[in-house]
XYZ file of C-alpha atoms in Angstrom:
673
model
C 149.831 73.508 54.749
C 149.385 69.859 55.683
C 146.562 67.882 54.161
C 145.140 65.250 56.477
C 143.199 62.288 55.073
C 139.787 61.455 56.454
C 141.091 58.108 57.686
C 144.270 59.428 59.316
C 144.815 60.136 62.983
C 144.426 63.755 64.192
C 147.497 65.941 63.847
C 149.169 67.339 66.989
C 147.299 64.755 69.133
C 144.614 67.268 69.889
C 141.772 64.847 69.314
C 142.605 62.810 72.423
C 141.353 65.487 74.772
C 137.770 65.192 73.601
C 137.780 61.798 71.924
C 134.925 59.349 72.493
C 136.304 55.850 73.038
C 133.093 53.991 72.349
C 131.351 53.675 75.727
C 128.554 56.202 75.775
C 126.892 56.666 79.131
C 123.829 58.427 80.448
C 124.932 61.216 82.761
C 122.934 62.666 85.586
C 123.545 66.168 84.294
C 123.459 65.296 80.616
C 120.275 67.263 79.952
C 120.752 70.135 82.402
C 122.038 72.536 79.809
C 119.254 71.737 77.375
C 116.699 72.320 80.118
C 118.121 75.662 81.271
C 115.578 78.377 80.499
C 118.158 81.017 79.674
C 119.782 79.121 76.798
C 119.100 80.387 73.307
C 117.038 78.159 71.054
C 116.831 77.598 67.328
C 119.923 79.481 66.091
C 121.169 78.648 62.596
C 123.010 75.353 62.000
C 126.740 75.405 61.209
C 126.968 77.301 57.938
C 129.818 78.836 55.999
C 130.318 82.457 57.039
C 129.329 82.271 60.732
C 131.886 84.102 62.890
C 132.878 83.795 66.553
C 134.945 85.922 68.898
C 137.285 83.083 69.850
C 138.262 79.503 69.080
C 136.547 78.337 72.278
C 133.296 79.989 71.265
C 133.389 78.294 67.863
C 134.140 74.955 69.552
C 131.288 75.423 72.044
C 128.896 76.285 69.222
C 129.663 73.090 67.302
C 129.757 71.014 70.489
C 126.314 72.264 71.487
C 124.970 71.528 68.038
C 126.518 68.038 68.206
C 124.978 67.286 71.605
C 121.592 68.389 70.405
C 121.901 66.109 67.350
C 123.274 63.122 69.227
C 126.984 62.896 68.407
C 130.313 63.957 69.913
C 133.121 66.014 68.410
C 136.888 66.366 68.596
C 139.575 68.616 67.157
C 140.850 66.357 64.392
C 143.450 68.750 62.960
C 144.986 72.175 63.498
C 147.228 74.446 61.518
C 149.776 76.718 63.245
C 151.976 79.549 62.074
C 155.463 78.090 62.458
C 157.145 81.148 64.028
C 154.592 82.226 66.637
C 152.945 78.815 67.109
C 149.634 80.584 66.723
C 146.699 78.485 65.579
C 145.040 79.988 62.514
C 142.901 77.113 61.224
C 141.230 74.023 62.741
C 139.034 71.134 61.777
C 136.339 70.012 64.233
C 135.082 66.531 63.359
C 132.485 64.040 64.512
C 133.987 61.730 67.129
C 133.474 58.841 64.699
C 135.775 60.408 62.090
C 138.793 58.445 60.891
C 139.894 55.132 62.359
C 142.065 54.185 65.317
C 145.592 52.951 64.931
C 145.891 49.193 64.980
C 146.549 48.069 68.550
C 149.173 45.456 69.431
C 147.393 44.565 72.671
C 146.130 41.040 73.240
C 142.565 42.211 73.734
C 142.253 45.479 71.810
C 139.130 47.554 72.223
C 136.657 47.199 69.332
C 136.711 49.741 66.526
C 133.974 52.313 67.165
C 134.855 54.898 64.537
C 133.314 54.760 61.072
C 135.359 57.294 59.104
C 132.488 59.764 59.402
C 132.896 62.847 57.138
C 130.803 65.251 59.285
C 132.888 68.273 60.286
C 133.415 72.015 60.157
C 136.599 73.921 59.328
C 137.165 77.252 61.070
C 139.722 79.909 60.174
C 141.177 82.905 61.991
C 140.188 86.099 60.175
C 142.062 89.398 60.662
C 143.660 87.933 63.809
C 140.539 88.646 65.827
C 137.590 86.383 64.869
C 137.027 82.782 63.783
C 134.925 82.081 60.694
C 133.415 78.812 59.451
C 134.847 78.242 55.969
C 133.758 74.655 55.293
C 130.828 72.513 56.488
C 129.817 68.875 56.088
C 126.632 68.002 58.012
C 126.041 64.509 56.671
C 127.186 61.512 58.761
C 127.866 57.990 57.537
C 126.191 56.577 60.660
C 122.779 57.315 62.099
C 122.500 59.983 64.773
C 119.418 61.091 66.689
C 118.663 63.641 69.408
C 116.203 61.116 70.880
C 119.036 58.939 72.147
C 120.035 60.188 75.608
C 123.803 59.885 75.415
C 126.734 62.158 75.904
C 130.311 61.999 74.719
C 133.548 63.218 76.214
C 133.222 66.528 74.403
C 129.902 67.067 76.224
C 131.531 66.710 79.646
C 133.165 70.085 79.095
C 129.714 71.625 78.807
C 128.499 69.959 82.014
C 131.592 70.886 84.033
C 131.348 74.475 82.838
C 127.702 74.629 83.924
C 128.493 73.112 87.333
C 131.353 75.552 87.846
C 129.160 78.505 87.013
C 126.548 77.280 89.515
C 129.145 77.073 92.310
C 130.560 80.541 91.671
C 129.033 83.820 92.745
C 125.787 84.751 91.019
C 126.352 86.214 87.603
C 124.030 88.147 85.404
C 124.931 86.243 82.244
C 126.482 82.866 81.572
C 128.212 81.669 78.446
C 125.597 80.836 75.835
C 125.661 77.450 74.161
C 123.847 77.648 70.860
C 121.580 74.744 69.955
C 120.077 73.760 66.642
C 117.703 70.923 65.791
C 118.097 69.408 62.326
C 116.697 66.345 60.636
C 118.860 63.333 59.887
C 118.753 61.103 56.804
C 115.778 61.881 54.595
C 115.274 59.288 51.964
C 112.150 60.932 50.674
C 113.383 64.484 50.218
C 115.156 65.608 47.037
C 118.196 66.856 48.948
C 118.678 63.546 50.719
C 117.736 64.442 54.298
C 114.773 63.559 56.494
C 113.609 62.491 59.906
C 114.400 58.985 61.096
C 111.898 57.205 63.280
C 112.987 56.160 66.737
C 113.137 52.470 65.910
C 115.506 53.245 63.050
C 118.199 54.604 65.341
C 117.635 52.699 68.566
C 119.068 49.220 68.552
C 116.899 46.350 69.798
C 117.406 45.498 73.434
C 116.688 41.817 72.777
C 119.330 39.626 71.201
C 120.634 41.934 68.476
C 121.480 40.229 65.199
C 124.865 41.064 63.775
C 127.226 39.996 61.013
C 129.019 36.738 61.705
C 132.603 37.688 60.916
C 135.358 35.084 60.748
C 139.023 35.617 61.529
C 140.457 38.233 59.189
C 137.066 39.455 57.917
C 136.877 42.602 60.040
C 140.447 43.560 59.148
C 139.693 42.985 55.446
C 136.647 45.280 55.577
C 138.646 47.915 57.487
C 141.534 47.811 54.996
C 139.240 47.933 51.996
C 137.318 50.974 53.195
C 140.531 52.787 54.165
C 142.023 52.104 50.754
C 138.884 53.201 48.927
C 138.632 56.465 50.877
C 142.219 57.230 49.893
C 141.905 56.321 46.208
C 138.224 56.952 45.480
C 137.141 60.432 46.698
C 133.437 59.836 46.034
C 133.397 56.475 47.814
C 130.417 56.222 50.190
C 129.821 53.802 53.028
C 127.725 53.408 56.166
C 128.097 51.043 59.107
C 125.356 50.047 61.542
C 126.632 49.118 65.018
C 124.770 47.724 68.002
C 125.325 48.840 71.596
C 128.239 46.437 71.955
C 130.007 47.898 68.891
C 129.248 44.819 66.786
C 128.523 45.282 63.090
C 124.858 44.793 62.214
C 124.897 46.007 58.620
C 127.304 47.545 56.131
C 126.567 49.466 52.935
C 128.933 50.963 50.382
C 129.033 52.309 46.829
C 132.034 53.536 44.880
C 132.167 56.586 42.630
C 131.411 54.560 39.521
C 128.214 53.131 41.006
C 127.051 56.550 42.175
C 127.631 58.126 38.773
C 125.982 55.176 36.970
C 122.781 55.739 38.937
C 122.583 59.301 37.622
C 122.097 57.837 34.146
C 120.302 54.563 34.861
C 117.845 55.228 37.691
C 114.668 54.125 35.916
C 114.606 50.480 37.045
C 116.767 48.577 39.532
C 116.943 45.066 40.945
C 117.796 44.340 44.577
C 119.572 41.005 44.448
C 119.270 38.937 47.632
C 120.286 35.600 46.099
C 122.931 35.030 48.779
C 120.315 35.449 51.500
C 117.761 33.237 49.771
C 120.292 30.455 49.165
C 121.655 30.717 52.737
C 125.199 31.615 51.695
C 127.679 32.446 54.445
C 128.093 35.863 52.805
C 124.901 37.905 53.451
C 125.362 39.995 50.315
C 122.754 42.435 49.018
C 123.407 44.023 45.614
C 121.690 46.979 43.924
C 121.826 46.452 40.158
C 120.713 48.463 37.143
C 120.986 48.202 33.341
C 123.286 50.404 31.265
C 122.903 51.617 27.672
C 124.244 48.309 26.332
C 121.697 46.252 28.252
C 124.460 45.082 30.600
C 124.128 44.811 34.370
C 125.714 47.703 36.255
C 126.369 47.761 40.004
C 124.695 50.556 41.976
C 125.817 49.613 45.491
C 126.433 46.679 47.842
C 125.777 45.726 51.428
C 126.114 43.029 54.054
C 122.872 42.383 55.949
C 122.980 41.073 59.517
C 119.408 39.739 59.576
C 116.519 39.271 57.129
C 114.017 41.504 58.898
C 112.054 44.598 57.956
C 114.146 46.792 60.264
C 117.439 45.679 58.738
C 116.170 45.999 55.158
C 114.857 49.491 55.936
C 118.319 50.513 57.176
C 119.936 49.129 54.021
C 117.479 50.821 51.665
C 117.694 54.181 53.423
C 121.466 53.994 53.320
C 121.371 53.336 49.578
C 118.860 56.133 48.994
C 120.972 58.575 51.018
C 123.994 57.594 48.930
C 121.994 58.313 45.766
C 120.903 61.740 47.036
C 117.276 60.781 47.591
C 116.466 59.970 43.962
C 113.874 57.172 43.859
C 113.819 54.622 41.032
C 110.568 54.156 39.139
C 110.662 50.352 39.390
C 112.265 47.966 41.891
C 112.587 44.225 41.284
C 113.204 41.803 44.153
C 112.669 38.215 45.146
C 109.293 37.320 46.645
C 109.535 38.237 50.335
C 107.157 39.849 52.822
C 110.050 41.540 54.655
C 111.304 43.060 51.405
C 107.792 44.119 50.453
C 107.182 45.914 53.765
C 110.589 47.598 53.784
C 110.239 48.836 50.194
C 106.740 50.174 50.812
C 108.155 52.175 53.747
C 111.295 53.565 52.084
C 110.078 53.774 48.447
C 106.338 54.485 48.769
C 105.976 55.884 45.233
C 108.008 53.201 43.448
C 106.460 50.243 41.589
C 107.650 47.102 43.399
C 107.627 43.874 41.396
C 108.978 40.379 41.936
C 111.597 39.045 39.550
C 109.977 36.392 37.357
C 113.291 34.609 36.854
C 113.800 34.090 40.604
C 110.316 32.610 40.974
C 110.522 30.266 38.001
C 113.950 28.993 39.068
C 112.317 27.840 42.295
C 109.705 25.676 40.545
C 111.750 22.411 40.612
C 112.480 22.889 44.324
C 108.865 23.674 45.258
C 106.965 21.387 42.883
C 109.523 18.803 41.750
C 108.321 16.141 44.185
C 104.694 16.302 43.072
C 103.058 13.623 41.003
C 102.726 14.732 37.397
C 105.446 17.385 37.823
C 106.319 17.658 34.103
C 102.689 18.312 33.168
C 102.395 20.880 35.985
C 105.558 22.654 34.843
C 104.382 22.887 31.236
C 100.979 24.237 32.237
C 102.560 26.761 34.591
C 104.917 28.004 31.855
C 102.000 28.217 29.432
C 99.969 30.318 31.864
C 102.847 32.634 32.774
C 104.601 33.202 29.442
C 101.879 32.790 26.806
C 98.837 34.509 28.342
C 97.984 37.625 26.338
C 95.111 38.724 28.540
C 94.383 38.492 32.261
C 91.370 36.265 31.650
C 93.583 33.810 29.746
C 96.035 33.618 32.648
C 93.319 33.071 35.250
C 91.732 30.327 33.172
C 95.050 28.552 32.574
C 96.062 28.847 36.243
C 92.720 27.546 37.471
C 92.893 24.637 35.054
C 96.382 23.668 36.306
C 95.392 23.872 39.977
C 92.138 21.963 39.480
C 93.529 19.260 37.204
C 96.398 18.362 39.570
C 94.699 18.996 42.909
C 96.996 21.878 43.909
C 94.419 23.982 45.736
C 96.139 23.484 49.098
C 99.685 24.130 47.879
C 100.885 27.067 50.022
C 103.574 28.218 47.622
C 101.227 28.373 44.651
C 98.660 30.139 46.824
C 101.181 32.837 47.740
C 102.195 33.229 44.079
C 98.592 33.686 43.013
C 97.961 36.226 45.777
C 100.990 38.231 44.559
C 100.327 37.665 40.831
C 100.076 41.397 40.096
C 103.725 41.763 41.141
C 105.306 39.094 38.906
C 103.064 37.704 36.130
C 103.882 39.554 32.852
C 100.250 39.947 31.800
C 99.689 42.155 34.888
C 102.827 44.262 34.269
C 102.223 45.554 30.741
C 101.960 49.184 31.837
C 105.392 49.174 33.547
C 108.714 49.902 31.855
C 111.377 47.337 32.790
C 114.099 48.160 30.184
C 114.910 44.478 29.770
C 115.232 43.584 33.439
C 112.618 40.816 33.454
C 112.512 37.757 31.175
C 109.478 37.451 28.937
C 110.354 34.110 27.357
C 110.545 30.695 28.934
C 114.247 30.111 28.239
C 115.455 33.484 29.571
C 117.243 33.654 32.930
C 118.496 36.626 34.963
C 121.954 36.007 36.400
C 123.200 37.683 39.612
C 125.733 40.479 39.119
C 128.425 38.552 41.025
C 127.635 35.228 39.373
C 130.851 33.186 39.301
C 132.492 35.248 42.058
C 130.428 34.101 45.040
C 129.738 30.573 46.224
C 128.050 29.103 49.289
C 131.132 29.384 51.529
C 132.656 32.659 50.254
C 133.979 34.695 53.198
C 133.855 38.483 53.587
C 137.600 38.665 52.981
C 137.463 36.478 49.872
C 134.607 38.531 48.423
C 136.381 41.855 48.930
C 139.475 40.399 47.250
C 137.343 39.517 44.195
C 135.133 42.613 44.274
C 137.483 44.936 42.383
C 138.214 42.235 39.804
C 134.508 41.710 39.125
C 133.882 45.438 38.718
C 136.941 45.884 36.514
C 135.771 43.154 34.140
C 132.274 44.655 33.975
C 133.780 48.085 33.316
C 135.971 46.730 30.524
C 132.925 45.095 28.980
C 131.092 48.437 28.988
C 134.124 50.272 27.590
C 134.411 47.693 24.796
C 130.741 48.183 24.010
C 131.227 51.963 23.836
C 134.156 51.608 21.444
C 132.361 49.125 19.186
C 129.195 51.209 19.121
C 130.986 54.424 18.176
C 133.602 53.176 15.749
C 132.107 50.115 14.036
C 129.545 50.072 11.252
C 126.738 47.592 11.761
C 125.892 44.921 9.229
C 122.343 45.325 7.939
C 120.383 42.100 7.437
C 117.296 43.480 5.670
C 116.307 46.318 3.380
C 113.885 47.684 5.977
C 114.354 51.394 6.649
C 113.653 50.856 10.373
C 116.861 48.840 10.625
C 118.912 51.495 8.836
C 117.396 54.270 10.978
C 118.280 52.715 14.337
C 121.700 51.453 13.228
C 122.715 55.123 13.532
C 121.255 55.502 17.023
C 121.405 52.355 19.156
C 124.448 50.829 20.813
C 125.705 47.633 19.192
C 124.183 45.256 21.759
C 120.736 46.877 21.698
C 120.749 47.179 17.913
C 121.434 43.455 17.539
C 118.416 42.700 19.725
C 116.286 45.113 17.690
C 117.481 43.439 14.483
C 115.824 40.216 15.633
C 112.484 42.054 15.699
C 113.061 43.547 12.255
C 113.835 40.103 10.838
C 110.802 38.774 12.711
C 108.559 41.064 10.622
C 108.887 38.498 7.829
C 107.317 35.793 9.987
C 104.217 37.989 10.396
C 101.425 37.771 7.848
C 97.771 38.540 7.171
C 97.885 41.994 8.801
C 94.371 43.448 8.675
C 92.104 46.051 10.238
C 89.504 44.629 12.609
C 88.073 47.796 14.145
C 88.083 51.585 13.701
C 87.169 53.966 16.532
C 87.860 57.524 15.409
C 91.648 57.907 14.973
C 92.314 54.564 16.722
C 92.563 51.551 14.427
C 92.796 47.995 15.756
C 94.894 45.591 13.694
C 95.257 41.826 13.919
C 98.711 40.465 13.072
C 99.358 36.745 12.728
C 102.755 35.159 13.368
C 104.199 31.675 13.144
C 106.019 31.026 16.412
C 108.115 28.077 17.487
C 106.658 26.338 20.531
C 108.650 23.134 21.051
C 111.728 22.148 19.067
C 110.614 22.174 15.418
C 106.900 22.581 16.132
C 105.256 25.870 15.196
C 101.855 27.388 15.742
C 100.080 30.485 14.489
C 99.285 33.180 17.051
C 97.313 36.365 16.567
C 98.420 39.670 18.117
C 96.227 42.726 18.586
C 97.856 46.079 17.782
C 96.258 49.499 18.469
C 97.381 52.345 16.190
C 96.446 55.994 16.827
C 96.961 57.774 13.508
C 96.957 61.401 14.724
C 99.971 61.186 17.062
C 101.347 57.969 15.535
C 101.045 56.128 18.829
C 101.100 52.349 18.760
C 100.663 49.542 21.267
C 100.895 45.791 20.834
C 99.273 43.315 23.180
C 102.669 41.600 23.660
C 104.000 44.857 25.287
C 107.580 44.181 24.232
C 108.256 47.935 24.195
C 107.568 48.211 27.931
C 109.369 44.979 28.769
C 112.467 45.524 26.596
C 112.500 49.189 25.598
C 112.213 48.787 21.812
C 109.327 48.030 19.435
C 108.183 44.501 18.607
C 107.828 42.955 15.149
C 104.027 43.254 15.302
C 104.084 47.032 15.854
C 106.765 47.428 13.167
C 104.594 45.433 10.799
C 101.625 47.749 11.392
C 103.807 50.839 10.854
C 105.047 49.343 7.594
C 101.471 48.442 6.572
C 100.453 52.105 7.032
C 103.393 53.467 5.040
C 105.351 54.817 8.015
C 109.018 54.923 6.956
C 110.657 55.970 10.235
C 109.978 54.972 13.815
C 108.517 57.930 15.771
C 110.905 59.452 18.312
C 108.780 58.480 21.330
C 109.643 54.835 20.616
C 113.401 55.397 20.490
C 114.522 55.493 24.129
C 117.518 57.823 24.630
C 118.965 55.403 27.224
C 119.913 52.993 24.376
C 121.764 55.645 22.358
C 125.474 55.451 21.565
C 126.032 58.952 22.921
C 123.493 58.747 25.764
C 125.907 59.844 28.482
C 127.154 62.728 26.356
C 123.623 64.021 25.722
C 122.251 63.235 29.166
C 120.318 66.255 30.540
C 121.893 67.215 33.859
C 119.790 68.884 36.516
C 120.449 72.654 36.512
C 121.381 74.363 39.759
C 118.156 75.914 41.141
C 118.087 79.685 41.447
C 117.154 79.526 45.125
C 119.863 77.002 46.096
C 122.026 77.811 49.121
C 125.486 78.243 47.573
C 126.966 78.111 51.078
C 125.877 74.467 51.431
C 128.997 72.336 50.931
C 127.060 69.145 50.144
C 124.937 70.775 47.426
C 127.995 72.413 45.858
C 129.868 69.116 45.883
C 127.046 67.075 44.363
C 126.323 69.629 41.652
C 129.985 69.824 40.637
C 130.193 66.029 40.634
C 127.239 65.668 38.268
C 128.809 68.243 35.921
C 132.216 66.576 36.042
C 130.855 63.151 35.117
C 130.375 64.152 31.473
C 133.987 65.350 31.319
C 135.163 62.014 32.717
C 133.006 59.950 30.360
C 134.158 61.865 27.306
C 137.760 62.085 28.443
C 138.053 58.311 28.692
C 136.954 57.681 25.095
C 140.330 58.304 23.417
C 143.898 59.378 24.135
C 143.254 62.795 22.608
C 140.172 63.412 24.769
C 142.048 62.082 27.816
C 144.952 64.506 27.283
C 142.621 67.463 26.730
C 140.686 66.614 29.895
C 143.877 66.302 31.935
C 145.161 69.656 30.682
C 141.923 71.369 31.622
C 141.855 69.779 35.072
C 145.503 70.595 35.747
C 144.873 74.211 34.809
C 141.973 74.357 37.257
C 144.079 72.765 40.009
C 146.840 75.336 39.468
C 144.295 78.125 39.699
C 142.841 76.707 42.944
C 146.323 76.277 44.411
C 147.165 79.930 43.780
C 143.894 81.067 45.324
C 144.513 78.900 48.411
C 147.975 80.386 48.867
C 146.536 83.902 48.672
C 143.823 82.936 51.183
C 146.356 81.705 53.768
C 148.121 85.071 53.839
C 144.961 87.172 53.963
């Protein structure tokens, strides 16, 4: 049996008969069949197990479904019995499946295929009926029944209807089964939903598209082809306008998709290249792994900074991640981003990255008189305010003292203060993704790999190198965390306790807080309200160079459930307890940190102990996509553990090879049934 890659041309040249070449037209009879009163409505969608009396009936069923959904189909591959030349198996694919062969013509037609995976596989059963044995309903391009188009495969339906009208009256005509299904659903758990009309219709006015230079399009094409061949879980979507020009591109490899399963609590959407007007319109989705390192969760090229284009990008990413919403999203300050995120991620907390805003201070305020004084007062208000009232007072003092009441940028920052000022974000968990100190800076994931004039081709050449280096850094962290013993710097039991739990990088950050306990002094009770005790903890902190000042921190301690909260909120910002909370625990004789303050995501064996979602009892086991995704999530733990050592790697390979041999034997038996 021949295996045909998704990106290969159809075997036996059967696809040419029905193939859509890119020019979709509106036909006069395009809707006649849908309007006919005698056609059956609302049959089931293509599902494994449906049977048909003939190949033509199976083809007509899928073709009717495709027309109703808004895409065309073609026979992308067939299998024949060598002696009788009898077809016993066929693959019917979306007309956008695969890619065309490279043309040698001077003016080749533009590429209109996207390597779409949507298809059904049908098989001859008992030499008399055709059964659907495999189904993939998800497309990597948007489709919609609201778009009045038809493809070459639909012409067969129209010609058949016209022929039947010209013939003698008949009591019954061939039934074309129709089914209406929703398209991408970012909000639903299974990853499907309705798409509004403006999300699938392209603007009739001057459509924005990616400005590709010579060699860029070929580089993108080659990269995606290579990734589909070598990376089975590679995902990508392309957004084309009516002239087949690329508007947007999104992709994520298998590593990014698996990383999001573990680290979906907070993400940053990096649009630095757009903000800085780079030639490469790169958008990156970035998370934080168990070492506190940046991890890539997907990439895209954006054709225009508008709400519509951002919505497409975000829905593509959410579809790739199976509809799982993050709890927190960090972006640059932008109204377009804000509107798009509120539409696609309505239940997610959207905040602005403090680092991005503060890096813009010299550009926005550098030309003002008294700039150094303004900068110091701004930093004081942003980084040192413990309470909202303190921030408002400090901000008002800065604006009034320097006559900044009419400064538009500062006005917009103050209007959006609840999205970026730390004192307003103390109830949100950021797992270290925002800086809380003046000298901290967040670097872009591709920092050092992208410059102002980086081309698409140059970026794709560097992309794998950047990911490989990040992966090696994570692997090194895993090895060091599992095999190395950590040097203890104090005799505090908190340090010993978490040296057995945290990864090396996170433990070293926590050690700073343990050592910082010794700079705290004069811990005392200031109020008791039932089981809740309020403590005041003083600390000597360095403010400028060798200068120090004493600050007082308020810590609430609930004795019944051993819950604690410091006004500095380091636990929410970083994911581990601060020196002030540790000091209060120590003051009250607590010898071990309660489990609720030890986040599992920082553990050495986090991926090994990660709770995978069980398969629901009412799940449709005939759904190919659900089966695939559930198996993938289960296999990730095998992959993570298998890569830890040569022994684990060999054991994993042996188990996988045994499974493959078993599947191969079952497939051979199935062919001869």
